[in-house]
Amino acid sequence: MRQGDRPLTEAAVRSGRLRTRTDAGGNATLRLPVGLQRLIVASIGFRPETLQVAVRPQVDTTITVQQLEQAALTPVVVTATRIPRRLEDEPVRVEVLAGEDIAEKTEMRPADLTVLLREISGVRVQPTSPALGAANIRIQGLPGRYTQLLSDGLPLYGGQVGGLGLLQIPPLDLRQAEVIKGAATALYGPAALGGVVNLVSRSPSDRQEILLNQTSRSGTDAVVWLGKRLNDRWGYTVVGGVHHQDKVDVDGDGWADLPGFERAEFRPRIYWNGEHGRSLFATVGAMAENRAGGTMVGAVAPVRMGESSMRDDLCSKPDACACYRPECRRRSSHRHHGVVWNRVRPDNHQC
C-alpha cells in the first residue's frame, strides 16, 4: 500500500472473511483460495479501493495499490460558546444552519429571519403583535424573554428583540445561525435561560451579491451585499437594503392579515486579522422603518363573537342598522377601576 512514494500503515485489507492490516512498511499478506477473488482496501482519510485478483496455484501474487486522499469536508466552526471551536469539540450541543439552507431561506424571505429560524427543530417563532407582525423566539417552550439573540457572539440587538428586532435583520449578511437549546446562563446571564441564537456574519470576500424580490402579496425587497479583502489583515463588508410591503387583507374581513411597512437599512463593517488568531471588527448601522397594521382604510373592526347576534336584534327594528354605519357612529368612554370602556352609540343628528 502506497501514498505517493510513502508506505501506508494500518490500512485494512479484506477478502470475504479474511482480513488483515498493513505493517510499518505498508505490506499486508492474505492466503486466498485459487480463482478470481475480490480484494477491498480501505484506510481513514482515503478512498476505498476494490480490486479483482486472479489467484493461481503455487504462485505468489503481488499487488501494489496507490491510495488517493478522500475529499475532506470543511470543518464547521461555531462561536456560540464565546470561543471558536469545531462543532464536534463543543462541550454543549450546538445546532448549526448554514450553506444552502441559509441561501434558500434568504431567497424565500429576504426581509427578515422568521422563515430561517423556523427550520430549526425546537425553535418556535411566536407572534407577539399580530397587528404589526412582531414576533419573538421561543426555545423548548420557554417565553421569548429567556432567549438571547446574539450577533457574532455579542448582544448587539439589546432589548428590542422581544418586539420588532427579529423582523429587522436581513439574512443576506449571514454565514450561519447557531442555536444552543437549554440554559446558557453561565455564559450570557439570565436572559439565556431558554437558549441562545447566535447569528454569524459573513467574512470579507471579493464578491458582490444583489437580491431583488417581488411577492404576489405586494411585497418588494432589494438587498445588496458587498465584501472585499484589502490585504492579509484588513477587509470590509457592507450590507444595505430597502423593503416595502402593502397592508393586505387576505380574507376580506377589514383586518390587515399582512401588516404594511417601509424599511431601509445600511450597515458597514471593518475587519482586522492579526497574528496568533487575534481579530477585531468594528461596525455601525442605521435603520429606519415605518410599520402600520390593524384595520384597513375605510373599514371597521371585525365583529367579535356575541356581537353579531346583538346586531341582528337591533337590525330587526326599522332604521336600526344605520347605527352601524361608520359615518353614523360616535364613541364615548368611561373609566371604571382603572379600565377604560368604549361604547359605540348612534349619532342622532346624522342618523
Short mmCIF file of C-alpha atoms in Angstrom, two decimals:
data_model
loop_
_atom_site.label_atom_id
_atom_site.label_comp_id
_atom_site.label_asym_id
_atom_site.label_seq_id
_atom_site.Cartn_x
_atom_site.Cartn_y
_atom_site.Cartn_z
CA MET A 1 0.00 0.00 0.00
CA ARG A 2 1.42 3.36 -1.03
CA GLN A 3 0.53 7.03 -0.81
CA GLY A 4 2.76 8.50 -3.45
CA ASP A 5 6.22 7.15 -2.61
CA ARG A 6 5.45 6.56 1.08
CA PRO A 7 4.13 3.36 2.66
CA LEU A 8 0.61 3.47 4.11
CA THR A 9 0.35 1.82 7.52
CA GLU A 10 -2.70 0.41 9.33
CA ALA A 11 -4.75 0.14 6.15
CA ALA A 12 -7.48 -2.52 6.25
CA VAL A 13 -7.29 -5.28 3.60
CA ARG A 14 -10.01 -7.90 3.32
CA SER A 15 -11.39 -10.52 1.01
CA GLY A 16 -14.56 -12.21 2.19
CA ARG A 17 -13.99 -13.26 5.80
CA LEU A 18 -10.21 -12.92 5.58
CA ARG A 19 -8.88 -9.66 6.98
CA THR A 20 -5.55 -8.08 7.83
CA ARG A 21 -3.80 -4.71 8.13
CA THR A 22 -0.66 -3.27 6.59
CA ASP A 23 2.53 -3.11 8.66
CA ALA A 24 5.01 -0.25 9.04
CA GLY A 25 6.30 -0.91 5.53
CA GLY A 26 2.82 -0.78 4.02
CA ASN A 27 2.73 -4.53 3.32
CA ALA A 28 -0.08 -7.00 4.01
CA THR A 29 -0.35 -10.74 3.28
CA LEU A 30 -3.51 -12.80 2.69
CA ARG A 31 -3.79 -16.51 1.80
CA LEU A 32 -6.63 -16.74 -0.72
CA PRO A 33 -8.16 -19.75 -2.47
CA VAL A 34 -7.42 -20.34 -6.14
CA GLY A 35 -9.63 -18.41 -8.56
CA LEU A 36 -10.94 -14.90 -9.05
CA GLN A 37 -11.11 -13.09 -5.74
CA ARG A 38 -12.31 -9.62 -4.76
CA LEU A 39 -9.96 -7.52 -2.62
CA ILE A 40 -11.11 -4.41 -0.70
CA VAL A 41 -8.59 -1.90 0.65
CA ALA A 42 -9.68 0.91 3.00
CA SER A 43 -7.96 3.48 5.18
CA ILE A 44 -9.18 6.51 7.10
CA GLY A 45 -8.90 9.65 5.01
CA PHE A 46 -8.51 7.75 1.71
CA ARG A 47 -10.89 6.48 -0.91
CA PRO A 48 -11.66 2.74 -0.58
CA GLU A 49 -10.42 0.60 -3.46
CA THR A 50 -11.96 -2.62 -4.79
CA LEU A 51 -9.76 -4.95 -6.88
CA GLN A 52 -10.28 -8.21 -8.76
CA VAL A 53 -7.35 -10.63 -8.25
CA ALA A 54 -6.78 -13.87 -10.15
CA VAL A 55 -5.10 -16.33 -7.77
CA ARG A 56 -3.16 -19.18 -9.40
CA PRO A 57 -1.98 -22.34 -7.64
CA GLN A 58 1.53 -22.31 -6.13
CA VAL A 59 2.18 -18.75 -7.36
CA ASP A 60 2.60 -15.69 -5.12
CA THR A 61 0.72 -12.67 -6.45
CA THR A 62 1.97 -9.18 -5.53
CA ILE A 63 -0.25 -6.13 -5.99
CA THR A 64 0.70 -2.50 -5.35
CA VAL A 65 -2.18 -0.17 -4.55
CA GLN A 66 -1.89 3.62 -4.68
CA GLN A 67 -4.34 5.20 -2.25
CA LEU A 68 -5.93 8.56 -3.17
CA GLU A 69 -6.91 11.04 -0.49
CA GLN A 70 -10.60 11.41 0.10
CA ALA A 71 -12.20 14.83 -0.34
CA ALA A 72 -12.13 16.44 3.10
CA LEU A 73 -15.15 18.31 4.45
CA THR A 74 -14.58 21.83 5.69
CA PRO A 75 -14.89 21.74 9.49
CA VAL A 76 -17.78 23.70 10.98
CA VAL A 77 -16.51 26.26 13.49
CA VAL A 78 -19.03 27.68 15.97
CA THR A 79 -18.68 30.68 18.29
CA ALA A 80 -21.88 30.49 20.36
CA THR A 81 -19.86 29.44 23.44
CA ARG A 82 -17.59 32.52 23.08
CA ILE A 83 -14.55 30.50 21.98
CA PRO A 84 -14.28 29.43 18.31
CA ARG A 85 -14.28 25.62 18.27
CA ARG A 86 -15.06 22.88 15.83
CA LEU A 87 -18.62 21.66 16.15
CA GLU A 88 -17.57 18.19 17.33
CA ASP A 89 -15.35 19.70 20.05
CA GLU A 90 -18.08 21.79 21.70
CA PRO A 91 -18.92 20.81 25.31
CA VAL A 92 -22.63 21.57 24.72
CA ARG A 93 -24.91 20.62 21.86
CA VAL A 94 -24.99 23.34 19.18
CA GLU A 95 -27.22 23.15 16.11
CA VAL A 96 -25.95 24.94 13.02
CA LEU A 97 -27.87 26.17 9.99
CA ALA A 98 -25.54 27.17 7.17
CA GLY A 99 -24.72 26.86 3.49
CA GLU A 100 -27.59 26.04 1.17
CA ASP A 101 -30.18 26.31 3.96
CA ILE A 102 -29.24 29.95 4.55
CA ALA A 103 -29.24 30.74 0.82
CA GLU A 104 -32.61 29.05 0.24
CA LYS A 105 -34.40 30.80 3.10
CA THR A 106 -32.84 34.14 2.17
CA GLU A 107 -34.35 33.92 -1.29
CA MET A 108 -37.73 32.94 0.16
CA ARG A 109 -37.87 35.89 2.58
CA PRO A 110 -35.08 38.47 2.23
CA ALA A 111 -36.66 40.94 4.67
CA ASP A 112 -36.27 39.09 7.99
CA LEU A 113 -35.25 35.87 9.77
CA THR A 114 -38.62 34.31 10.59
CA VAL A 115 -38.59 31.68 7.83
CA LEU A 116 -34.95 30.84 8.51
CA LEU A 117 -35.38 30.21 12.24
CA ARG A 118 -38.49 28.08 11.75
CA GLU A 119 -36.27 25.45 10.09
CA ILE A 120 -34.53 24.63 13.38
CA SER A 121 -36.23 21.96 15.47
CA GLY A 122 -37.24 23.07 18.95
CA VAL A 123 -37.27 26.75 17.93
CA ARG A 124 -40.62 28.50 17.55
CA VAL A 125 -41.17 31.97 16.14
CA GLN A 126 -44.21 33.24 18.05
CA PRO A 127 -46.16 36.37 17.03
CA THR A 128 -46.33 38.94 19.83
CA SER A 129 -48.30 41.62 17.97
CA PRO A 130 -50.36 40.24 15.09
CA ALA A 131 -51.39 43.74 14.03
CA LEU A 132 -47.78 44.78 13.38
CA GLY A 133 -46.31 41.34 12.73
CA ALA A 134 -43.89 41.48 15.68
CA ALA A 135 -42.51 38.14 16.88
CA ASN A 136 -40.02 36.64 19.30
CA ILE A 137 -38.15 33.35 19.60
CA ARG A 138 -39.21 30.58 21.96
CA ILE A 139 -36.83 27.69 22.60
CA GLN A 140 -38.16 24.50 24.19
CA GLY A 141 -41.42 26.24 25.13
CA LEU A 142 -39.96 28.98 27.33
CA PRO A 143 -41.12 32.59 26.76
CA GLY A 144 -39.18 34.73 24.34
CA ARG A 145 -37.63 36.88 27.07
CA TYR A 146 -35.50 33.87 28.04
CA THR A 147 -33.90 33.57 24.58
CA GLN A 148 -30.71 35.54 23.99
CA LEU A 149 -30.19 36.78 20.42
CA LEU A 150 -26.56 37.48 19.52
CA SER A 151 -24.70 38.89 16.54
CA ASP A 152 -21.22 37.37 16.21
CA GLY A 153 -21.32 36.48 19.90
CA LEU A 154 -22.34 39.96 21.05
CA PRO A 155 -25.79 41.13 22.25
CA LEU A 156 -25.96 43.95 19.69
CA TYR A 157 -29.74 43.86 19.37
CA GLY A 158 -30.41 44.76 23.00
CA GLY A 159 -33.93 44.66 24.43
CA GLN A 160 -35.74 45.23 21.14
CA VAL A 161 -35.57 41.54 20.25
CA GLY A 162 -38.84 40.85 22.04
CA GLY A 163 -40.61 43.33 19.77
CA LEU A 164 -39.60 44.11 16.22
CA GLY A 165 -35.85 43.40 16.32
CA LEU A 166 -36.23 39.94 14.83
CA LEU A 167 -38.07 41.41 11.84
CA GLN A 168 -35.36 43.96 11.10
CA ILE A 169 -32.37 41.68 10.48
CA PRO A 170 -31.67 40.93 6.79
CA PRO A 171 -30.45 37.33 6.35
CA LEU A 172 -28.30 38.08 3.27
CA ASP A 173 -25.41 39.00 5.57
CA LEU A 174 -25.49 35.69 7.47
CA ARG A 175 -22.92 32.92 7.12
CA GLN A 176 -24.57 30.61 9.63
CA ALA A 177 -27.02 30.54 12.54
CA GLU A 178 -26.07 28.70 15.74
CA VAL A 179 -28.59 27.60 18.36
CA ILE A 180 -27.94 26.36 21.91
CA LYS A 181 -31.04 24.75 23.40
CA GLY A 182 -31.21 24.84 27.14
CA ALA A 183 -29.82 27.07 29.85
CA ALA A 184 -26.74 29.08 28.88
CA THR A 185 -26.88 31.44 31.86
CA ALA A 186 -23.28 30.70 32.83
CA LEU A 187 -22.18 32.38 29.59
CA TYR A 188 -24.83 35.03 28.94
CA GLY A 189 -26.78 35.58 32.15
CA PRO A 190 -30.47 35.07 32.97
CA ALA A 191 -31.59 36.26 29.52
CA ALA A 192 -30.29 32.95 28.12
CA LEU A 193 -32.30 30.66 30.40
CA GLY A 194 -34.11 29.13 27.43
CA GLY A 195 -31.24 29.16 24.98
CA VAL A 196 -29.09 31.21 22.65
CA VAL A 197 -29.38 32.10 18.96
CA ASN A 198 -26.07 33.36 17.54
CA LEU A 199 -26.14 34.97 14.09
CA VAL A 200 -22.69 34.78 12.47
CA SER A 201 -21.96 37.33 9.75
CA ARG A 202 -20.13 36.62 6.54
CA SER A 203 -16.41 37.35 6.38
CA PRO A 204 -14.93 39.68 3.74
CA SER A 205 -14.50 38.08 0.33
CA ASP A 206 -14.03 39.52 -3.13
CA ARG A 207 -17.62 39.14 -4.26
CA GLN A 208 -20.84 41.10 -4.53
CA GLU A 209 -24.46 39.98 -4.31
CA ILE A 210 -27.69 41.72 -5.28
CA LEU A 211 -31.05 40.21 -4.37
CA LEU A 212 -34.30 41.50 -5.87
CA ASN A 213 -37.60 40.01 -4.72
CA GLN A 214 -41.25 40.63 -5.62
CA THR A 215 -44.10 38.73 -3.98
CA SER A 216 -47.68 38.10 -5.02
CA ARG A 217 -48.84 39.87 -1.82
CA SER A 218 -47.49 43.31 -2.81
CA GLY A 219 -44.07 42.92 -1.19
CA THR A 220 -40.81 44.22 -2.69
CA ASP A 221 -37.22 43.75 -1.47
CA ALA A 222 -33.87 44.95 -2.80
CA VAL A 223 -30.76 43.95 -0.81
CA VAL A 224 -27.07 44.44 -1.67
CA TRP A 225 -24.06 42.77 -0.03
CA LEU A 226 -20.51 43.90 -0.84
CA GLY A 227 -17.28 42.45 0.52
CA LYS A 228 -13.58 42.86 -0.19
CA ARG A 229 -10.26 41.83 1.31
CA LEU A 230 -7.88 44.76 1.08
CA ASN A 231 -4.83 42.71 2.15
CA ASP A 232 -3.93 39.87 4.51
CA ARG A 233 -5.05 41.86 7.54
CA TRP A 234 -7.81 44.24 6.50
CA GLY A 235 -11.19 43.78 4.88
CA TYR A 236 -14.71 45.16 4.90
CA THR A 237 -18.33 44.21 4.23
CA VAL A 238 -21.34 46.40 3.50
CA VAL A 239 -24.98 45.35 3.56
CA GLY A 240 -27.88 47.60 2.67
CA GLY A 241 -31.44 47.17 1.55
CA VAL A 242 -34.89 48.64 1.11
CA HIS A 243 -38.14 46.78 1.77
CA HIS A 244 -41.78 47.59 1.12
CA GLN A 245 -44.96 45.71 1.98
CA ASP A 246 -48.53 46.92 1.49
CA LYS A 247 -51.20 46.14 4.05
CA VAL A 248 -53.09 43.15 2.70
CA ASP A 249 -56.49 41.89 3.83
CA VAL A 250 -56.44 38.30 2.59
CA ASP A 251 -59.88 37.15 3.79
CA GLY A 252 -61.72 40.45 3.28
CA ASP A 253 -62.84 41.00 6.89
CA GLY A 254 -61.45 44.52 7.15
CA TRP A 255 -58.38 43.47 9.18
CA ALA A 256 -54.87 43.52 7.66
CA ASP A 257 -53.55 39.95 7.72
CA LEU A 258 -50.19 41.23 6.44
CA PRO A 259 -49.01 44.47 8.10
CA GLY A 260 -47.62 47.16 5.87
CA PHE A 261 -44.13 48.56 6.32
CA GLU A 262 -41.37 50.52 4.63
CA ARG A 263 -37.82 49.96 5.82
CA ALA A 264 -34.29 50.86 4.82
CA GLU A 265 -31.09 49.64 6.49
CA PHE A 266 -27.37 50.20 5.99
CA ARG A 267 -24.54 48.54 7.91
CA PRO A 268 -20.78 48.63 7.11
CA ARG A 269 -18.14 46.59 8.95
CA ILE A 270 -14.35 46.71 9.03
CA TYR A 271 -12.33 43.57 9.87
CA TRP A 272 -8.75 43.20 11.05
CA ASN A 273 -6.89 39.90 11.44
CA GLY A 274 -3.65 39.83 13.40
CA GLU A 275 -1.13 37.21 14.41
CA HIS A 276 -1.82 34.22 16.66
CA GLY A 277 -5.52 34.19 15.78
CA ARG A 278 -6.27 37.69 17.03
CA SER A 279 -9.04 39.56 15.24
CA LEU A 280 -11.10 42.71 15.57
CA PHE A 281 -14.13 44.16 13.84
CA ALA A 282 -15.92 47.49 14.09
CA THR A 283 -19.45 48.07 12.90
CA VAL A 284 -22.08 50.77 12.78
CA GLY A 285 -25.60 50.53 11.45
CA ALA A 286 -28.62 52.66 10.68
CA MET A 287 -32.21 51.61 10.09
CA ALA A 288 -35.45 53.49 9.51
CA GLU A 289 -38.85 51.83 9.41
CA ASN A 290 -42.50 52.83 9.26
CA ARG A 291 -44.88 49.99 10.10
CA ALA A 292 -48.68 50.02 10.13
CA GLY A 293 -51.32 47.36 10.72
CA GLY A 294 -54.78 46.76 12.11
CA THR A 295 -57.95 47.74 10.26
CA MET A 296 -57.87 48.66 6.61
CA VAL A 297 -58.63 52.20 5.45
CA GLY A 298 -62.39 52.80 5.46
CA ALA A 299 -63.14 49.55 7.34
CA VAL A 300 -64.30 48.89 10.89
CA ALA A 301 -63.02 46.35 13.36
CA PRO A 302 -64.23 42.77 12.72
CA VAL A 303 -67.30 41.65 14.67
CA ARG A 304 -66.45 39.56 17.72
CA MET A 305 -68.38 36.55 18.95
CA GLY A 306 -71.65 37.63 20.57
CA GLU A 307 -71.83 40.96 18.78
CA SER A 308 -73.33 39.53 15.61
CA SER A 309 -76.49 38.35 17.41
CA MET A 310 -76.88 41.75 19.08
CA ARG A 311 -76.53 43.42 15.70
CA ASP A 312 -79.17 41.14 14.20
CA ASP A 313 -81.61 42.01 17.01
CA LEU A 314 -81.08 45.73 16.52
CA CYS A 315 -81.34 45.50 12.77
CA SER A 316 -84.74 43.86 13.09
CA LYS A 317 -86.05 47.30 14.10
CA PRO A 318 -86.71 49.97 11.47
CA ASP A 319 -83.69 52.17 10.70
CA ALA A 320 -81.64 50.49 13.47
CA CYS A 321 -78.96 49.28 11.05
CA ALA A 322 -77.96 52.88 10.43
CA CYS A 323 -76.37 52.82 13.87
CA TYR A 324 -73.62 50.58 12.48
CA ARG A 325 -72.67 52.74 9.53
CA PRO A 326 -69.22 54.28 10.19
CA GLU A 327 -70.46 57.80 9.44
CA CYS A 328 -73.29 57.47 12.00
CA ARG A 329 -71.21 56.30 14.96
CA ARG A 330 -69.60 58.24 17.70
CA ARG A 331 -67.51 56.82 20.53
CA SER A 332 -67.68 57.63 24.22
CA SER A 333 -65.58 56.20 27.03
CA HIS A 334 -65.65 55.99 30.80
CA ARG A 335 -63.18 54.70 33.36
CA HIS A 336 -64.07 52.04 35.92
CA HIS A 337 -61.48 50.55 38.31
CA GLY A 338 -58.66 51.74 36.11
CA VAL A 339 -60.09 50.20 32.92
CA VAL A 340 -61.29 52.35 30.04
CA TRP A 341 -64.54 51.09 28.48
CA ASN A 342 -65.51 52.23 24.99
CA ARG A 343 -69.14 52.44 23.94
CA VAL A 344 -70.33 52.97 20.38
CA ARG A 345 -73.70 54.67 20.04
CA PRO A 346 -75.61 56.24 17.16
CA ASP A 347 -75.27 59.89 16.36
CA ASN A 348 -78.90 61.05 16.28
CA HIS A 349 -78.00 64.18 14.40
CA GLN A 350 -76.65 62.16 11.45
CA CYS A 351 -78.93 59.11 11.67
#
